[in-house]
Coordinates of C-alpha atoms in Angstrom, one line a residue:
M1 CA -60.8 25.2 -31.8
V2 CA -59.2 21.8 -32.5
F3 CA -56.3 23.6 -34.2
F4 CA -55.6 25.8 -31.1
R5 CA -55.8 22.7 -28.8
K6 CA -53.2 20.9 -30.9
F7 CA -51.1 24.0 -31.1
F8 CA -51.1 24.6 -27.3
L9 CA -50.5 20.8 -26.8
K10 CA -47.4 21.0 -28.9
I11 CA -46.2 24.0 -27.0
I12 CA -46.7 22.2 -23.7
I13 CA -44.9 19.1 -24.9
S14 CA -42.0 21.1 -26.3
T15 CA -41.7 23.0 -23.1
I16 CA -41.6 19.8 -21.0
I17 CA -38.9 18.3 -23.3
I18 CA -36.8 21.5 -23.2
A19 CA -37.1 21.6 -19.4
F20 CA -36.1 17.9 -19.2
L21 CA -33.0 18.5 -21.4
I22 CA -32.0 21.5 -19.3
I23 CA -32.5 19.8 -15.9
S24 CA -31.5 16.2 -16.6
P25 CA -27.8 16.7 -17.3
Y26 CA -27.2 18.2 -13.8
P27 CA -27.0 14.9 -11.9
L28 CA -24.8 13.3 -14.6
F29 CA -22.6 16.5 -14.9
S30 CA -22.3 16.5 -11.1
K31 CA -21.0 12.9 -11.2
I32 CA -18.5 13.7 -13.9
N33 CA -17.3 16.7 -11.9
K34 CA -16.8 14.5 -8.8
L35 CA -15.0 11.9 -10.9
N36 CA -12.7 14.5 -12.4
Y37 CA -12.1 16.0 -9.0
S38 CA -11.2 12.6 -7.6
L39 CA -8.7 11.9 -10.5
N40 CA -7.2 15.4 -10.3
K41 CA -6.8 15.1 -6.5
V42 CA -4.8 11.9 -6.9
Y43 CA -2.9 12.5 -10.2
N44 CA -3.2 16.2 -10.8
F45 CA -4.1 15.9 -14.5
N46 CA -4.9 19.6 -14.5
F47 CA -1.4 20.5 -13.4
S48 CA 0.2 23.1 -15.6
G49 CA 3.8 24.1 -15.3
V50 CA 7.4 22.9 -15.6
I51 CA 8.8 19.9 -13.8
E52 CA 12.6 20.1 -13.6
L53 CA 14.5 16.8 -13.9
W54 CA 18.2 16.5 -13.2
N55 CA 20.1 13.5 -14.6
V56 CA 23.4 12.7 -12.9
D57 CA 25.4 9.9 -14.6
T58 CA 27.8 8.1 -12.3
F59 CA 28.7 5.3 -14.7
E60 CA 28.7 4.8 -18.5
G61 CA 25.4 3.9 -20.2
G62 CA 24.7 1.8 -23.2
S63 CA 24.9 3.1 -26.8
V64 CA 23.2 6.5 -26.4
S65 CA 23.0 9.2 -23.7
R66 CA 20.5 8.4 -20.9
A67 CA 19.6 12.0 -20.7
A68 CA 18.6 11.9 -24.4
F69 CA 16.4 8.9 -23.7
L70 CA 14.7 10.7 -20.8
E71 CA 14.1 13.8 -23.0
K72 CA 12.3 11.7 -25.5
R73 CA 10.1 10.1 -22.8
A74 CA 9.4 13.5 -21.4
I75 CA 8.1 14.7 -24.7
E76 CA 5.8 11.7 -24.9
F77 CA 4.6 12.3 -21.4
E78 CA 3.9 16.0 -22.2
K79 CA 1.8 15.0 -25.2
K80 CA -0.3 12.8 -22.9
N81 CA -0.6 15.5 -20.2
K82 CA -1.3 18.9 -21.7
G83 CA 0.2 21.8 -19.9
V84 CA 3.0 19.7 -18.3
F85 CA 6.6 20.4 -19.4
I86 CA 9.5 18.4 -18.2
S87 CA 12.9 20.0 -18.5
V88 CA 15.8 17.5 -18.5
N89 CA 19.2 18.8 -17.5
N90 CA 22.4 16.7 -17.4
L91 CA 24.6 17.4 -14.4
T92 CA 27.9 16.1 -13.2
L93 CA 28.1 15.0 -9.6
N94 CA 30.1 18.1 -8.7
Q95 CA 27.5 20.3 -10.3
L96 CA 24.8 18.5 -8.3
K97 CA 26.7 19.2 -5.1
L98 CA 27.2 22.8 -5.9
N99 CA 23.5 23.3 -6.8
L100 CA 22.4 21.7 -3.6
E101 CA 24.8 23.8 -1.6
K102 CA 23.2 26.9 -3.1
G103 CA 19.7 25.7 -2.2
K104 CA 18.8 24.8 -5.8
K105 CA 16.7 21.6 -6.1
P106 CA 15.0 19.7 -8.9
H107 CA 11.6 18.1 -8.8
I108 CA 12.9 14.7 -10.0
I109 CA 16.5 13.4 -10.0
T110 CA 17.8 10.3 -11.8
F111 CA 21.2 9.0 -10.7
G112 CA 23.4 6.0 -10.0
I113 CA 25.6 4.7 -7.2
G114 CA 28.1 7.2 -5.9
V115 CA 25.8 10.2 -5.1
E116 CA 25.8 9.0 -1.5
D117 CA 23.0 10.3 0.7
I118 CA 23.5 14.0 0.1
F119 CA 19.8 14.6 -0.7
I120 CA 18.2 11.8 1.3
N121 CA 16.3 14.2 3.6
D122 CA 15.0 16.3 0.7
I123 CA 13.2 13.4 -1.2
I124 CA 9.9 11.8 -0.5
S125 CA 9.3 8.2 0.4
L126 CA 7.5 6.4 -2.4
N127 CA 4.4 4.4 -1.5
S128 CA 4.7 2.1 -4.5
A129 CA 7.4 0.1 -6.2
F130 CA 5.3 0.3 -9.4
N131 CA 6.3 -2.7 -11.6
V132 CA 9.9 -2.9 -10.4
R133 CA 11.3 -6.3 -9.4
D134 CA 11.5 -7.0 -5.7
D135 CA 15.2 -8.0 -6.0
L136 CA 16.1 -4.6 -7.4
I137 CA 13.9 -2.4 -5.1
K138 CA 15.8 -3.5 -2.0
S139 CA 18.8 -1.4 -3.1
S140 CA 16.9 1.9 -2.6
I141 CA 15.3 1.3 0.7
V142 CA 16.4 3.4 3.7
N143 CA 14.9 2.9 7.2
E144 CA 12.3 0.6 5.6
K145 CA 11.2 3.3 3.2
I146 CA 11.5 3.4 -0.6
K147 CA 13.5 6.5 -1.3
A148 CA 14.2 5.9 -5.0
I149 CA 12.9 3.7 -7.8
P150 CA 15.1 1.8 -10.4
I151 CA 14.2 2.8 -13.9
M152 CA 16.8 1.0 -16.0
M153 CA 19.9 -1.2 -15.5
G154 CA 23.1 -2.6 -17.0
G155 CA 25.3 -5.5 -16.1
Y156 CA 28.8 -7.0 -16.3
S157 CA 30.5 -9.3 -18.8
L158 CA 33.9 -10.9 -19.2
I159 CA 35.0 -10.1 -22.7
S160 CA 38.1 -11.9 -24.1
N161 CA 40.2 -11.0 -27.1
K162 CA 40.3 -14.2 -29.3
E163 CA 43.6 -13.2 -30.9
L164 CA 45.3 -13.3 -27.5
T165 CA 43.4 -16.2 -25.9
F166 CA 43.3 -18.3 -29.0
G167 CA 39.6 -18.9 -28.5
E168 CA 40.2 -20.6 -25.1
F169 CA 38.6 -19.1 -22.0
D170 CA 39.0 -20.3 -18.5
K171 CA 36.9 -18.3 -16.1
E172 CA 38.3 -20.0 -13.0
I173 CA 41.7 -18.2 -13.1
L174 CA 42.0 -15.0 -15.1
D175 CA 45.6 -14.1 -15.5
E176 CA 45.4 -11.0 -17.6
L177 CA 42.2 -9.1 -16.8
V178 CA 41.6 -5.4 -16.8
Y179 CA 38.7 -3.5 -15.2
A180 CA 37.6 0.0 -14.0
T181 CA 39.0 0.8 -10.6
T182 CA 38.5 4.5 -10.2
D183 CA 34.7 4.6 -10.8
F184 CA 32.0 4.3 -8.2
I185 CA 31.0 0.9 -9.5
N186 CA 32.4 -2.4 -8.1
P187 CA 33.0 -4.7 -11.0
L188 CA 34.9 -7.3 -8.9
M189 CA 31.7 -8.0 -7.0
S190 CA 30.4 -9.7 -10.2
L191 CA 33.3 -12.1 -10.0
F192 CA 32.8 -12.7 -6.3
V193 CA 29.1 -13.5 -6.7
N194 CA 30.0 -15.9 -9.5
N195 CA 32.8 -17.6 -7.5
I196 CA 35.5 -16.5 -10.1
N197 CA 39.1 -16.2 -8.9
A198 CA 41.7 -13.8 -10.4
K199 CA 44.8 -14.5 -8.3
K200 CA 47.3 -12.9 -10.7
L201 CA 45.2 -9.8 -11.3
T202 CA 47.1 -6.6 -11.6
V203 CA 45.2 -3.7 -10.1
E204 CA 45.7 -0.4 -12.1
S205 CA 44.1 2.9 -11.5
L206 CA 41.8 3.1 -14.5
S207 CA 38.5 4.6 -15.5
S208 CA 36.0 2.5 -17.5
F209 CA 37.1 4.0 -20.8
D210 CA 40.8 3.6 -19.9
A211 CA 40.3 -0.1 -19.1
Y212 CA 38.4 -0.6 -22.4
D213 CA 41.2 1.3 -24.3
K214 CA 43.9 -0.9 -22.9
F215 CA 41.9 -4.0 -23.8
I216 CA 41.3 -3.1 -27.5
N217 CA 45.0 -2.1 -27.8
N218 CA 46.0 -5.7 -26.7
K219 CA 47.4 -4.7 -23.3
Y220 CA 45.2 -7.2 -21.6
K221 CA 43.5 -10.4 -22.8
I222 CA 40.3 -10.0 -20.9
L223 CA 38.1 -7.1 -20.0
L224 CA 35.7 -7.1 -17.1
G225 CA 33.3 -4.6 -18.7
T226 CA 29.9 -3.2 -18.5
Q227 CA 27.0 -3.1 -21.0
R228 CA 28.8 -0.1 -22.6
D229 CA 31.9 -2.2 -23.3
Y230 CA 29.6 -5.0 -24.6
Y231 CA 28.2 -2.6 -27.1
R232 CA 31.6 -1.1 -28.1
C233 CA 33.3 -4.5 -28.6
K234 CA 30.4 -5.8 -30.6
N235 CA 30.6 -2.8 -32.9
R236 CA 34.3 -3.4 -33.4
E237 CA 33.5 -7.0 -34.3
N238 CA 30.9 -5.8 -36.8
N239 CA 33.6 -3.5 -38.3
L240 CA 36.1 -6.5 -38.5
K241 CA 38.4 -4.8 -36.0
M242 CA 38.6 -7.6 -33.5
Q243 CA 37.0 -10.9 -32.4
C244 CA 35.7 -11.5 -29.0
D245 CA 34.1 -14.0 -26.7
Y246 CA 31.5 -12.8 -24.2
N247 CA 30.6 -14.3 -20.9
V248 CA 27.8 -12.3 -19.3
L249 CA 27.8 -12.5 -15.5
S250 CA 24.6 -13.0 -13.7
G251 CA 23.7 -12.6 -10.1
F252 CA 25.0 -9.0 -9.4
S253 CA 24.7 -5.5 -10.8
D254 CA 25.3 -2.0 -9.3
L255 CA 24.8 -0.5 -12.8
I256 CA 21.3 0.7 -12.0
V257 CA 19.7 4.1 -12.7
Y258 CA 17.3 5.3 -10.0
A259 CA 14.8 8.1 -9.8
S260 CA 13.8 10.1 -6.7
I261 CA 11.2 12.9 -6.2
F262 CA 12.1 16.0 -4.2
K263 CA 9.7 17.3 -1.6
S264 CA 7.4 19.9 -3.1
E265 CA 3.7 20.8 -3.4
N266 CA 1.4 17.8 -3.5
K267 CA 0.4 18.5 -7.1
I268 CA 4.0 18.6 -8.2
E269 CA 4.9 15.4 -6.3
N270 CA 1.9 13.7 -7.8
I271 CA 2.6 14.6 -11.4
S272 CA 6.3 13.6 -10.8
Q273 CA 5.1 10.2 -9.6
L274 CA 2.9 9.8 -12.6
F275 CA 6.0 10.4 -14.8
L276 CA 7.9 7.7 -12.9
E277 CA 5.0 5.4 -13.4
Y278 CA 5.2 6.2 -17.1
L279 CA 8.9 5.4 -17.2
L280 CA 8.2 2.0 -15.7
S281 CA 5.4 1.1 -18.1
S282 CA 6.0 -1.8 -20.4
S283 CA 5.9 0.4 -23.5
V284 CA 8.7 2.6 -22.2
Q285 CA 10.8 -0.2 -20.7
T286 CA 10.7 -1.9 -24.1
K287 CA 12.3 1.2 -25.6
L288 CA 15.4 0.7 -23.5
S289 CA 16.6 -1.5 -26.3
N290 CA 17.1 1.7 -28.3
I291 CA 20.0 2.6 -26.0
N292 CA 21.2 -0.9 -25.2
M293 CA 20.1 -0.8 -21.6
F294 CA 17.9 -3.3 -19.8
P295 CA 14.5 -3.2 -18.1
V296 CA 13.9 -3.3 -14.3
I297 CA 10.6 -5.0 -14.8
Q298 CA 10.3 -8.7 -15.5
A299 CA 10.7 -8.6 -19.3
N300 CA 13.1 -9.6 -22.0
I301 CA 12.9 -6.7 -24.5
Y302 CA 15.4 -8.0 -27.1
T303 CA 14.9 -10.1 -30.2
D304 CA 18.6 -10.0 -31.2
S305 CA 20.2 -13.1 -29.6
F306 CA 23.3 -11.2 -28.6
Y307 CA 21.5 -8.8 -26.3
K308 CA 18.7 -11.2 -25.5
N309 CA 21.2 -13.4 -23.7
F310 CA 22.5 -10.4 -21.7
N311 CA 18.9 -9.5 -20.8
E312 CA 18.1 -13.1 -19.8
K313 CA 21.1 -13.2 -17.4
L314 CA 19.8 -10.0 -15.7
L315 CA 16.3 -11.4 -15.2
K316 CA 17.6 -13.9 -12.6
D317 CA 17.8 -13.0 -8.9
I318 CA 20.2 -10.0 -8.8
K319 CA 22.2 -8.9 -5.7
T320 CA 23.2 -5.3 -5.6
L321 CA 24.5 -2.5 -3.3
N322 CA 22.5 0.2 -1.7
V323 CA 22.5 3.2 -4.0
F324 CA 23.0 5.6 -1.1
Y325 CA 26.2 4.0 0.2
S326 CA 28.9 6.5 1.0
I327 CA 32.1 6.7 -1.1
E328 CA 34.0 5.4 2.0
T329 CA 31.8 2.3 2.1
L330 CA 32.1 1.7 -1.6
N331 CA 35.9 2.0 -1.3
N332 CA 35.9 -0.4 1.7
I333 CA 34.0 -2.9 -0.4
K334 CA 36.6 -2.6 -3.2
E335 CA 39.4 -3.3 -0.7
L336 CA 37.6 -6.4 0.7
L337 CA 37.0 -7.7 -2.8
I338 CA 40.7 -7.4 -3.8
K339 CA 41.7 -9.2 -0.6
N340 CA 39.2 -12.0 -1.4
I341 CA 39.6 -12.4 -5.2
I342 CA 43.3 -11.7 -5.6
N343 CA 44.8 -12.4 -2.2
N344 CA 42.5 -15.4 -1.5
E345 CA 41.5 -14.0 1.9
N346 CA 38.6 -15.7 3.6
N347 CA 36.4 -12.6 4.2
E348 CA 33.1 -13.7 2.5
K349 CA 31.0 -12.8 5.5
E350 CA 32.3 -9.2 5.6
I351 CA 31.5 -8.8 1.9
L352 CA 28.1 -10.4 2.0
K353 CA 26.8 -8.0 4.6
Y354 CA 26.9 -5.2 2.0
L355 CA 24.9 -7.0 -0.6
M356 CA 21.1 -6.4 -0.9

């Protein structure tokens, strides 16, 4: 009798334990479900599909293709977000215009100054500037709304050929200086912001590479170049092909790469924003040193003194131009700068109104 009591008691206890194990997870599981729903609602972690990113280069980069850099970051992001695939396509400005005319649109676009406002009505307004510095975010605001976010930047430097300048460099008057005139960028603005005159400057119709080519072939003593020229000239020095002095210019840059998100389904917009947030994380911004570009967050990512100095100059308050300015406006700015820097015309107020 005692045996049967113990037997039935064990059965009752076992039944209670099993019932508890079956029933008890429901409240916890319910909470987890609610948490997952909340996260998915905001970030769409469960999104599965292809995000199309178009990269449009409007100025030269650093040492490596910016599209290649974005492709690597896309792969990293895909590993963190299973089911998400980011297709990075490199387009010229003309290809971008043709695609838009045909009604083709990406989910994300990365671009620089010179695209004008051709897709301004097709992109969303961003609610966050993420970690981007305040002085840079101003250049992508339209009607008090953030329409694009900076993701990397470059800058300008005066590079002199020591063989021609004999190691002497006077930044007050630059007699023999060459710079890019046909690109969308405005190199002379970096001289204007730094109060540098170039009264004897000869203005030639040159692209960035043409200006660099004339400089290394001793046609000019000084090159007003970008981070790309900085990299190229340093490489030539390392290969004992020339000797240069470098004067990095602070205070201005229009060599900024931006990202915008095209209007789409909420889940696509949300996962696109998550990718932008990833691009602006400290870990990714640090990797810009791999392509000799510079961060748009408050950080110096270089240990090498040559690039660390450049990065340091770009950390100070930077003035820039609105990335959506029309080509007509950009050309007007160029004309005003020539009148000011070369012709010594007193038109500072006209120029300053374009600076952000």
